[in-house]
Structures are given as C-alpha cells and as structure tokens.
PDB file of C-alpha atoms in Angstrom:
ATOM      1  CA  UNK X   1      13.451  36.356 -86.824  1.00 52.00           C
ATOM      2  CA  UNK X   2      12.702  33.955 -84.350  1.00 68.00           C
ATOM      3  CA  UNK X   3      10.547  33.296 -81.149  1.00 93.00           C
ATOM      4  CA  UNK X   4       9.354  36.164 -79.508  1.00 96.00           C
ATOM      5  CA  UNK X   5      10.487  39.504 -79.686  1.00 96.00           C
ATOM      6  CA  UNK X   6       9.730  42.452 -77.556  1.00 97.00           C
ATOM      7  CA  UNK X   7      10.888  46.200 -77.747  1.00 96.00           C
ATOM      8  CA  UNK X   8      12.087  48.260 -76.280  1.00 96.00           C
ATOM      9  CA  UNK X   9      14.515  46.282 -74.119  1.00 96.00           C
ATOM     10  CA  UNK X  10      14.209  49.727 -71.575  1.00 96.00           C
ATOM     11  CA  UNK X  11      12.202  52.413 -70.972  1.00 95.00           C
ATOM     12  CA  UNK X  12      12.334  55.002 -68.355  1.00 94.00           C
ATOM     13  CA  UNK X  13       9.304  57.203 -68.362  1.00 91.00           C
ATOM     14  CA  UNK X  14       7.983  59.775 -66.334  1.00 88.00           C
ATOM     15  CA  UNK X  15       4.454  59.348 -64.651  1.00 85.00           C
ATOM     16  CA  UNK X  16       2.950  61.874 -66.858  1.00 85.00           C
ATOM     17  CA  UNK X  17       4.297  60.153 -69.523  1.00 87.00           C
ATOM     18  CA  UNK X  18       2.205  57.672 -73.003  1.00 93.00           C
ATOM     19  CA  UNK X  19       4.104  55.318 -73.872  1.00 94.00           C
ATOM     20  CA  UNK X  20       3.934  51.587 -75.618  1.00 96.00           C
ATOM     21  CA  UNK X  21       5.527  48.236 -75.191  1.00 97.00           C
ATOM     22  CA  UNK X  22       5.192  45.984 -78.679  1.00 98.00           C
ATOM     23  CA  UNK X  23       5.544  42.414 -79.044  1.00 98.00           C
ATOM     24  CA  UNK X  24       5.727  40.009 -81.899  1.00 97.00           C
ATOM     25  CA  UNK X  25       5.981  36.377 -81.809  1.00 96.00           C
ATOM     26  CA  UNK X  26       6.714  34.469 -85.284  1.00 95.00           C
ATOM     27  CA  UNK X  27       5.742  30.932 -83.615  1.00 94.00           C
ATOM     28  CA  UNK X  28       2.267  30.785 -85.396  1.00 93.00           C
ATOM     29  CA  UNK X  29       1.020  30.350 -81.947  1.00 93.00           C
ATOM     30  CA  UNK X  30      -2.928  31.923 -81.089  1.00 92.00           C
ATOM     31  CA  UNK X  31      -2.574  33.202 -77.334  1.00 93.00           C
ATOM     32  CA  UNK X  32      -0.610  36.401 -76.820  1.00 94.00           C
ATOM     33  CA  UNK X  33       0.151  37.113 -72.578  1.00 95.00           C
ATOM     34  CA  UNK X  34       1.273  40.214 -71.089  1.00 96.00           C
ATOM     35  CA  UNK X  35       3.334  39.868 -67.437  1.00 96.00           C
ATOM     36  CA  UNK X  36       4.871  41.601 -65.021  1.00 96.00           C
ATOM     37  CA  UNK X  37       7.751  40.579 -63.131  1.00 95.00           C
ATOM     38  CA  UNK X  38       8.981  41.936 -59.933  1.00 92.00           C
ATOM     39  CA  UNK X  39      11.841  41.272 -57.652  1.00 86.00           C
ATOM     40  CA  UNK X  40      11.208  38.475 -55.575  1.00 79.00           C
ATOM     41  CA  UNK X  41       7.526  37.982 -56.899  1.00 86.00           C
ATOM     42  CA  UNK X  42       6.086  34.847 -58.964  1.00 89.00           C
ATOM     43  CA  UNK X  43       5.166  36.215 -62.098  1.00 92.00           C
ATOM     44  CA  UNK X  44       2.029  37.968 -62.258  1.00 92.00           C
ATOM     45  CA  UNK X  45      -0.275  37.544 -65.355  1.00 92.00           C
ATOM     46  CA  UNK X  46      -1.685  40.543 -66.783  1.00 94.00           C
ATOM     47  CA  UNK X  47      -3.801  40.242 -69.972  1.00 94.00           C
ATOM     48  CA  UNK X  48      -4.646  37.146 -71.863  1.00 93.00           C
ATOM     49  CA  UNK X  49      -5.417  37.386 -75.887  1.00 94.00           C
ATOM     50  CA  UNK X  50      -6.504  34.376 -78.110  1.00 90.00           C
ATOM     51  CA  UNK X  51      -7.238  34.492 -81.548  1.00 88.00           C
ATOM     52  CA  UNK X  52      -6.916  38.710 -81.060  1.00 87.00           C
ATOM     53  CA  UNK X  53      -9.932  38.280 -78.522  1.00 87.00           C
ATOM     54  CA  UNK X  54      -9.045  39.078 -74.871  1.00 88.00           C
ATOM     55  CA  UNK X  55      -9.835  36.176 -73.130  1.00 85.00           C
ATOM     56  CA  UNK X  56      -8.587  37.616 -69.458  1.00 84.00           C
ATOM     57  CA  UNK X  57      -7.930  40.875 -67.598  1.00 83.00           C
ATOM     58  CA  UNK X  58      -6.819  39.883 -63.984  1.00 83.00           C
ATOM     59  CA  UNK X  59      -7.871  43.034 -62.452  1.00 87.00           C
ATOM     60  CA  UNK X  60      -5.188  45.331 -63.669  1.00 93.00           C
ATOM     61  CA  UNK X  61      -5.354  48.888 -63.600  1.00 93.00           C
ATOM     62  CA  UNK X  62      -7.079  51.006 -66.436  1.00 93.00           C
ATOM     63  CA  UNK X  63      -3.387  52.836 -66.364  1.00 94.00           C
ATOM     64  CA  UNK X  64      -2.502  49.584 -68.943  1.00 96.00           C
ATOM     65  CA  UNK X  65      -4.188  49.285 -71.943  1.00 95.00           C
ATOM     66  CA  UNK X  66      -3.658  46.151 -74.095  1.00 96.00           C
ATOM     67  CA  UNK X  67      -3.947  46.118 -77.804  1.00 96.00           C
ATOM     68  CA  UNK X  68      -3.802  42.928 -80.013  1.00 95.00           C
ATOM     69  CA  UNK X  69      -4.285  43.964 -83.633  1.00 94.00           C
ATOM     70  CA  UNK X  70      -3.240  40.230 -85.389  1.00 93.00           C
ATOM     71  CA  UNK X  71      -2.552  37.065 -83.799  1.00 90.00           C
ATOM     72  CA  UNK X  72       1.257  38.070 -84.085  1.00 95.00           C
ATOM     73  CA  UNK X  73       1.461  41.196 -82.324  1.00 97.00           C
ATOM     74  CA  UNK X  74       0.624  42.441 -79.105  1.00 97.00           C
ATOM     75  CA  UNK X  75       0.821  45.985 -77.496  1.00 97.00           C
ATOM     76  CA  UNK X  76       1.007  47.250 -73.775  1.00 97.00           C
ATOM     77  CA  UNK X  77      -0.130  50.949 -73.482  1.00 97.00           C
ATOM     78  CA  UNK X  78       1.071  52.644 -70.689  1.00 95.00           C
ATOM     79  CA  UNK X  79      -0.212  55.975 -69.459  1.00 93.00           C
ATOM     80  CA  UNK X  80       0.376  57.768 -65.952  1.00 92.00           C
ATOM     81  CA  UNK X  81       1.816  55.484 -64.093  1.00 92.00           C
ATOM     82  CA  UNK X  82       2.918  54.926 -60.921  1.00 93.00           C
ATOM     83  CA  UNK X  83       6.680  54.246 -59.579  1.00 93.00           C
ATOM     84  CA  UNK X  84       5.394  51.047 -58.217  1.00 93.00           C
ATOM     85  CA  UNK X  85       4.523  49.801 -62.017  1.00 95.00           C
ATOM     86  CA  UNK X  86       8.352  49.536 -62.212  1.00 95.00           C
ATOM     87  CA  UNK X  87       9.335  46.090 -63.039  1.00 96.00           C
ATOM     88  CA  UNK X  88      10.369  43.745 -65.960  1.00 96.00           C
ATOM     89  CA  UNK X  89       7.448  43.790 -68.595  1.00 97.00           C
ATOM     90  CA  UNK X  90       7.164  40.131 -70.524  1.00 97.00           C
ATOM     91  CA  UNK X  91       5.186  39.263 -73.378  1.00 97.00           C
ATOM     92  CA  UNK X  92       4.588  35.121 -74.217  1.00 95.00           C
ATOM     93  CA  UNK X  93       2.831  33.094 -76.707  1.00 94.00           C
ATOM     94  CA  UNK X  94       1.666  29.877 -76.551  1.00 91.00           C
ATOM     95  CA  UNK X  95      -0.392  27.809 -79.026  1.00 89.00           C
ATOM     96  CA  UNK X  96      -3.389  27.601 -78.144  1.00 84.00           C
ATOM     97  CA  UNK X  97      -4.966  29.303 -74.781  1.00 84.00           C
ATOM     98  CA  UNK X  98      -5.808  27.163 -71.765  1.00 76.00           C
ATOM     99  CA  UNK X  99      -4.939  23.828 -73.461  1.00 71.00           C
ATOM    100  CA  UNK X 100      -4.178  21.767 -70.264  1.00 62.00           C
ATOM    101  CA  UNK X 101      -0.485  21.388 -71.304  1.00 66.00           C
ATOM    102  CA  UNK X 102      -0.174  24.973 -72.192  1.00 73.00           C
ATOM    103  CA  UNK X 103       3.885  25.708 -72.787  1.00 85.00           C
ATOM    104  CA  UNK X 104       4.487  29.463 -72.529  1.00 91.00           C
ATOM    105  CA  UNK X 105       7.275  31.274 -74.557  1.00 93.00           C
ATOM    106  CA  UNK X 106       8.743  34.108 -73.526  1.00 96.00           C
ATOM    107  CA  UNK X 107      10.195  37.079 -74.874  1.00 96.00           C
ATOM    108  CA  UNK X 108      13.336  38.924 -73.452  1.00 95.00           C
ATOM    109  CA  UNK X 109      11.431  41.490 -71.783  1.00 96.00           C
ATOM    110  CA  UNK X 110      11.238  45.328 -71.169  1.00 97.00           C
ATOM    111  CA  UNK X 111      12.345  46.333 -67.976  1.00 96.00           C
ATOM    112  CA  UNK X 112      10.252  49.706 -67.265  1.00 96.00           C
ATOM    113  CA  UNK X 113      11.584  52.108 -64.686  1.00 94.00           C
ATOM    114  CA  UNK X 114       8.618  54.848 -63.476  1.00 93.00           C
ATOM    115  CA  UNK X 115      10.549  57.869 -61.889  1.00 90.00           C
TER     116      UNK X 115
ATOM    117  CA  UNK M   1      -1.060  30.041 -48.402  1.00 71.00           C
ATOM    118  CA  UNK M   2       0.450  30.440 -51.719  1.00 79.00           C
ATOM    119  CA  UNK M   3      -0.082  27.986 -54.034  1.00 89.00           C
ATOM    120  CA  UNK M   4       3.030  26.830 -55.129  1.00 93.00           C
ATOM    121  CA  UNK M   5       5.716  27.875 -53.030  1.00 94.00           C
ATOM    122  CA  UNK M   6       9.844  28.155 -53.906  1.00 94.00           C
ATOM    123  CA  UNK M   7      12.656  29.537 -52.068  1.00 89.00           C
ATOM    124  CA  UNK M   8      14.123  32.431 -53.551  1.00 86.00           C
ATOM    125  CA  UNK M   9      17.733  31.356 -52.446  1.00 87.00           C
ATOM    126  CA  UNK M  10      19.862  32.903 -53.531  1.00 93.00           C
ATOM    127  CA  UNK M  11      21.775  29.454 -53.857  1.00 95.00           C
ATOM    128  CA  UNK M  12      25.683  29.704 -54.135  1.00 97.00           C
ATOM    129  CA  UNK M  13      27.782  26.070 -55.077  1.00 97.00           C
ATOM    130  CA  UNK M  14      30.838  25.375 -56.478  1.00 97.00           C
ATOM    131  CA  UNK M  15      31.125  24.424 -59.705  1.00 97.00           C
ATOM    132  CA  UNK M  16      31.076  20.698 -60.266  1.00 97.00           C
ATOM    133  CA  UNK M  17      28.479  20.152 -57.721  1.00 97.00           C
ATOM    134  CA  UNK M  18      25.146  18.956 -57.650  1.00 97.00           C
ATOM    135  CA  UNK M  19      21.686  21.187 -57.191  1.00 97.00           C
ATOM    136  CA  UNK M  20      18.748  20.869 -56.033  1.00 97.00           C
ATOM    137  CA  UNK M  21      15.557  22.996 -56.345  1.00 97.00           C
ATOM    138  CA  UNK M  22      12.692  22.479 -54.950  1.00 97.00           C
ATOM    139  CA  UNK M  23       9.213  23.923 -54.982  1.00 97.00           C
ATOM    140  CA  UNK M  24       6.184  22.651 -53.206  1.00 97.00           C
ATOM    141  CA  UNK M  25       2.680  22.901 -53.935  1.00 95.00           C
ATOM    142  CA  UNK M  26      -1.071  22.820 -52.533  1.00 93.00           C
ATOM    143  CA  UNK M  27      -3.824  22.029 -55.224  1.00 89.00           C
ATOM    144  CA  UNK M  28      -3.915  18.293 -55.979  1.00 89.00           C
ATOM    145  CA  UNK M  29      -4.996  19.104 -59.212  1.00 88.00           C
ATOM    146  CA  UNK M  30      -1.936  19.663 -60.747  1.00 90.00           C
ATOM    147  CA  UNK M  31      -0.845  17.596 -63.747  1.00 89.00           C
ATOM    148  CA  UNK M  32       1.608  19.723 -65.098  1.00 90.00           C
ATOM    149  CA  UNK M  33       5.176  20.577 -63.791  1.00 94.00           C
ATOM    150  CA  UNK M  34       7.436  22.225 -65.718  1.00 94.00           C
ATOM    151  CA  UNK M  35      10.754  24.512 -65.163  1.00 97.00           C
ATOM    152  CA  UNK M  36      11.364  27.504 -66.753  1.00 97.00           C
ATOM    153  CA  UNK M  37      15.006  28.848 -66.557  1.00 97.00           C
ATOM    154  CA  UNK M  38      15.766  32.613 -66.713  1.00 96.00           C
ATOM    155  CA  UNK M  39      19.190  34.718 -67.382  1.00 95.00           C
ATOM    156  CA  UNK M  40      19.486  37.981 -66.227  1.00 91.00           C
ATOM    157  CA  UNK M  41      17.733  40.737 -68.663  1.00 86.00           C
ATOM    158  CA  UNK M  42      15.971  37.337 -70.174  1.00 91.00           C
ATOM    159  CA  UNK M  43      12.921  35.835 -70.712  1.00 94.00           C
ATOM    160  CA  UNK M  44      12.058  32.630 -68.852  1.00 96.00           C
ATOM    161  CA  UNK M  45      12.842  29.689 -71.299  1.00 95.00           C
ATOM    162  CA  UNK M  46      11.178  26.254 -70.959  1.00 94.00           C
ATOM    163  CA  UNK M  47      13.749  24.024 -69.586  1.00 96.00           C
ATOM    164  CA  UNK M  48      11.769  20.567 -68.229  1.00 94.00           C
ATOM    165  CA  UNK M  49       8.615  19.216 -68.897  1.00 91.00           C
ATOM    166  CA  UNK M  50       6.876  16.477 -67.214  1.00 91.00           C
ATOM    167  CA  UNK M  51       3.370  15.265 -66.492  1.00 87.00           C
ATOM    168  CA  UNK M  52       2.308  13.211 -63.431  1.00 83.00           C
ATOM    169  CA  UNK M  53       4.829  11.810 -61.314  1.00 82.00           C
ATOM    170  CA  UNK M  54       8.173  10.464 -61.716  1.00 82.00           C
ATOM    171  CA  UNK M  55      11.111  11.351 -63.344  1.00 90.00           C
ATOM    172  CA  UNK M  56      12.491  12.680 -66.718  1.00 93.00           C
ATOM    173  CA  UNK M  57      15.942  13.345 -67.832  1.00 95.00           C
ATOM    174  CA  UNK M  58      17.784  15.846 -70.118  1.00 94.00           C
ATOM    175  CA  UNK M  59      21.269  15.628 -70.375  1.00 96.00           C
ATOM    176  CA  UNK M  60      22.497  17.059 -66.803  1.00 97.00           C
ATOM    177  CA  UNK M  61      19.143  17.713 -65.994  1.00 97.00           C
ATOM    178  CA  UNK M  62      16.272  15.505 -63.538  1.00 97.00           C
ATOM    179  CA  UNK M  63      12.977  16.594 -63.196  1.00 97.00           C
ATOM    180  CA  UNK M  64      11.529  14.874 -60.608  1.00 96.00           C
ATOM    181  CA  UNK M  65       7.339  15.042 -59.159  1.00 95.00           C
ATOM    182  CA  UNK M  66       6.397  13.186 -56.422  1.00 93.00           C
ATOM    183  CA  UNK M  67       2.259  13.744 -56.442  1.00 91.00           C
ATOM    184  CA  UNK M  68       1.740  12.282 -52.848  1.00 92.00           C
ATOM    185  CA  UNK M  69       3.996  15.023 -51.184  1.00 93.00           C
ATOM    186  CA  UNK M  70       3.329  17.626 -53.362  1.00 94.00           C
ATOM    187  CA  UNK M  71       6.626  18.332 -54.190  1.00 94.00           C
ATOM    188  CA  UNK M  72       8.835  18.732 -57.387  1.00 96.00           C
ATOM    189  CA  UNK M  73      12.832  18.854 -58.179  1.00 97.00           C
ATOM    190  CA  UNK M  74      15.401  19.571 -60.326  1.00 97.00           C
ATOM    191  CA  UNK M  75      18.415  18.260 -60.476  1.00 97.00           C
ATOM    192  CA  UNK M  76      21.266  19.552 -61.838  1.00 98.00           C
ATOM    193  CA  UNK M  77      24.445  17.373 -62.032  1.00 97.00           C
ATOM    194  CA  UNK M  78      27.858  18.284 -62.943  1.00 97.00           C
ATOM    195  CA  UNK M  79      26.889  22.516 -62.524  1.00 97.00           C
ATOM    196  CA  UNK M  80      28.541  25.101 -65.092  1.00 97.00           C
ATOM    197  CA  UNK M  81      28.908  28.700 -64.683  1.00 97.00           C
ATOM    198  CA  UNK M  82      26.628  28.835 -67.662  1.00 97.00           C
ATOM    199  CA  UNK M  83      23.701  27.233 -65.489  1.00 98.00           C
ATOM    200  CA  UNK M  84      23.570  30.582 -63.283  1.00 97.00           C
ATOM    201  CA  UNK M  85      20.093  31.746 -63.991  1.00 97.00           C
ATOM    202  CA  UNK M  86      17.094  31.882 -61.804  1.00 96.00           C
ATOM    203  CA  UNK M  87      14.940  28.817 -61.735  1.00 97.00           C
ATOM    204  CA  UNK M  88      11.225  28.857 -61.495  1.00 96.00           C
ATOM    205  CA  UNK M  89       9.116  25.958 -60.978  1.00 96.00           C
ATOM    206  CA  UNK M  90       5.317  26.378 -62.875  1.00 94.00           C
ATOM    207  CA  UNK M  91       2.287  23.774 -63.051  1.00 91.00           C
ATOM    208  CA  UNK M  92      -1.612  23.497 -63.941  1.00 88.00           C
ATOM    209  CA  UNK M  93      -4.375  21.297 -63.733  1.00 82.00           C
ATOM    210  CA  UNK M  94      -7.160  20.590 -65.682  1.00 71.00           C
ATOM    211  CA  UNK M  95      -9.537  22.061 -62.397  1.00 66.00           C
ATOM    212  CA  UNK M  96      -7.136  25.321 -63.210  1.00 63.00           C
ATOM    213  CA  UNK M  97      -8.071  24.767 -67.462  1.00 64.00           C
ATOM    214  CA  UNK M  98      -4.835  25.002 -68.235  1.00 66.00           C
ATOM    215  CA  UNK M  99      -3.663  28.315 -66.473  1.00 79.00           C
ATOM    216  CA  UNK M 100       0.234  28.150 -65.449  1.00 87.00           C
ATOM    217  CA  UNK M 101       0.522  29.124 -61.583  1.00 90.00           C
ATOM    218  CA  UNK M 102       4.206  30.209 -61.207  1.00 93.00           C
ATOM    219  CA  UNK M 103       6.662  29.523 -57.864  1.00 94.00           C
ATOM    220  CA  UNK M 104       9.115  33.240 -57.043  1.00 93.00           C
ATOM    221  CA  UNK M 105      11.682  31.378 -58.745  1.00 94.00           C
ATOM    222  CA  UNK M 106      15.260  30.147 -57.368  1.00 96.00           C
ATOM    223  CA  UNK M 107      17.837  32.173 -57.844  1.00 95.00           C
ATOM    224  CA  UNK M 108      21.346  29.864 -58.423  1.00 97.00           C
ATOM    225  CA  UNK M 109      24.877  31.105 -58.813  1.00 97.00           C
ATOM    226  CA  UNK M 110      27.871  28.307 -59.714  1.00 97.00           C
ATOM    227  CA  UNK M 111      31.027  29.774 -59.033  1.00 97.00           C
ATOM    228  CA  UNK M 112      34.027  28.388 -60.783  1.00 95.00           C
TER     229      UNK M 112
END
C-alpha cells in the first residue's frame, strides 16, 4: 500500500442516516486534512490534525465529526446531513502541519451523495 | 475579492497544442506556488513546485511566477489526451504559516 487511501470510493446516504469516511496514509507524514470539494468551488478545508491533535476546525458544522485515533488514520463521521453536504470528500497528509512549504497529498476521494 | 482567482474553463485544444493556465492572486505574501493536477474520480496530485519567481521546468511542463503582477502559469507543450484533468493553481506565505489557499481549478480537455 501506498500514499493515501480513502474508503469508500461512494456513499449515498439518507439524511437520517450515521455513517463514516476512513482514511489512511502510509507516508509517515504527521498532519492528517479533511476537504470538501464541490463543483466549481476551490477546495474548502475542513479539519486539520497534527500529531492526532486537531490543530483546526474552520467552522464546520457539528453534523461532521472528525476522529484521528494514530497519526495514520483519520475518520469523517457523518450524521444527518443535509443534501447540500453532497460533494467529493478528500482526505491529505502532509509532513508536518503549517511548515511554510507544506506539500499536500491527496487521496482519491469519496464522493458522498445526500438524498 | 477572492484570493487567488482561476478560470474554471472549461478549456478545449487540439492535441499537439500548447496550454496555458493561469491563476492570479492578491496577498503579496505568497512564496509558494504550486499546481496540483486532478483526474476525474481522483485526488489532486502535486504536479509543479516553485518558490519565488521565475521559472521551472518538468519535462512538457513550465511553471512560471511573476511576483510583481501577481500572476502564475503553466505551460503545457506538446498536449496528450492523457493531460485532460482539471488544473488547480495553490500557494502560501509565511504571513498565511504555511496554509495552502486553493484557485477553483481549470478544467482542460485535449482532444485527439
């Protein structure tokens, strides 16, 4: 295994609906990032973790719940959402958090449809 | 205003030409300018790295910052097929500590 990896690749889910999104990275890397993507949009940073701490929380809805039980792996909790949370979920790591030449890498994503 | 600001195209050229993508930016500050490249149902991947102005090369690829307009390229000679992806610009600063601001990304198609 290589990189980062992130299942599920989908997930539909109903707005009454628990689920989780999981990522692992196997870069040795200390800084875990959750993302959202949407059409159109720059990306949108989410949740910062580094060294398992979380370091940031840009003002994203209690409806997401982050998790970050070693520095490899990193969960996304989602519980009733709303259609508009439907978008392409990506986790990065990067080695260290807020070095000034931080280089993100990126997993493939989970593209979450709310219905 | 935003800061950092990219036309989402999309961007449709023949294959063989040459691109350019552009993205322009507000905060001075900004050391850092790199390109991420992303495939459909992918991940961004890093792509070109450069700090301060001028240029770098890779292959078919130019990366090009010009601090004084606030204003960075890439260049993509000799286009493939394969190089249909979305593009997106990102930088930081030290003012920023490090935090990646991200343009909407570019979105390029090379038809053969």
């Amino acid at each position: 295994e290589t990189g980062v990896t992130q299942t599920p690749r989908h997930l539909v889910m109903g707005m009454t609906n628990k689920k989780s999104l999981k990522c692992e990275q196997h870069l040795g890397h200390n800084a875990m990032y959750w993302y959202k993507q949407s059409a159109k949009k720059p990306l949108e940073l989410m949740f910062v973790y580094s060294l398992e701490e979380r370091v940031e929380n840009n003002s994203v809805p209690s409806r997401f719940s982050p998790e970050c039980p070693n520095s490899s792996h990193l969960f996304l909790h989602l519980h009733t959402l709303q259609p508009e949370d439907s978008a392409l979920y990506l986790c990065a790591s990067s080695q260290a958090y807020r070095s000034t030449n931080e280089k993100l890498f990126f997993g493939s994503g989970t593209q979450l449809s709310v219905l | 205003q935003k800061e950092v600001e990219q036309d989402p195209g999309p961007l449709s050229v023949p294959e063989g030409a040459i691109v350019s993508l552009n993205c322009t930016y507000s905060n001075s500050a900004f050391q850092y300018f790199m390109w991420y490249r992303q495939y459909s149902r992918k991940g961004p991947e890093l792509l070109m790295y450069t700090y301060s102005s001028g240029n770098k090369e890779d292959g078919r690829f130019t990366a090009q910052v010009d601090k004084s307009s606030k204003y960075i390229s890439l260049f993509i000679r000799d286009s493939q097929p394969s190089d249909s992806a979305t593009y997106l610009c990102a930088m930081s600063g030290y003012n920023q500590g490090g935090k990646l601001i991200f343009g909407q990304g570019t979105e390029l198609s090379v038809k053969p």
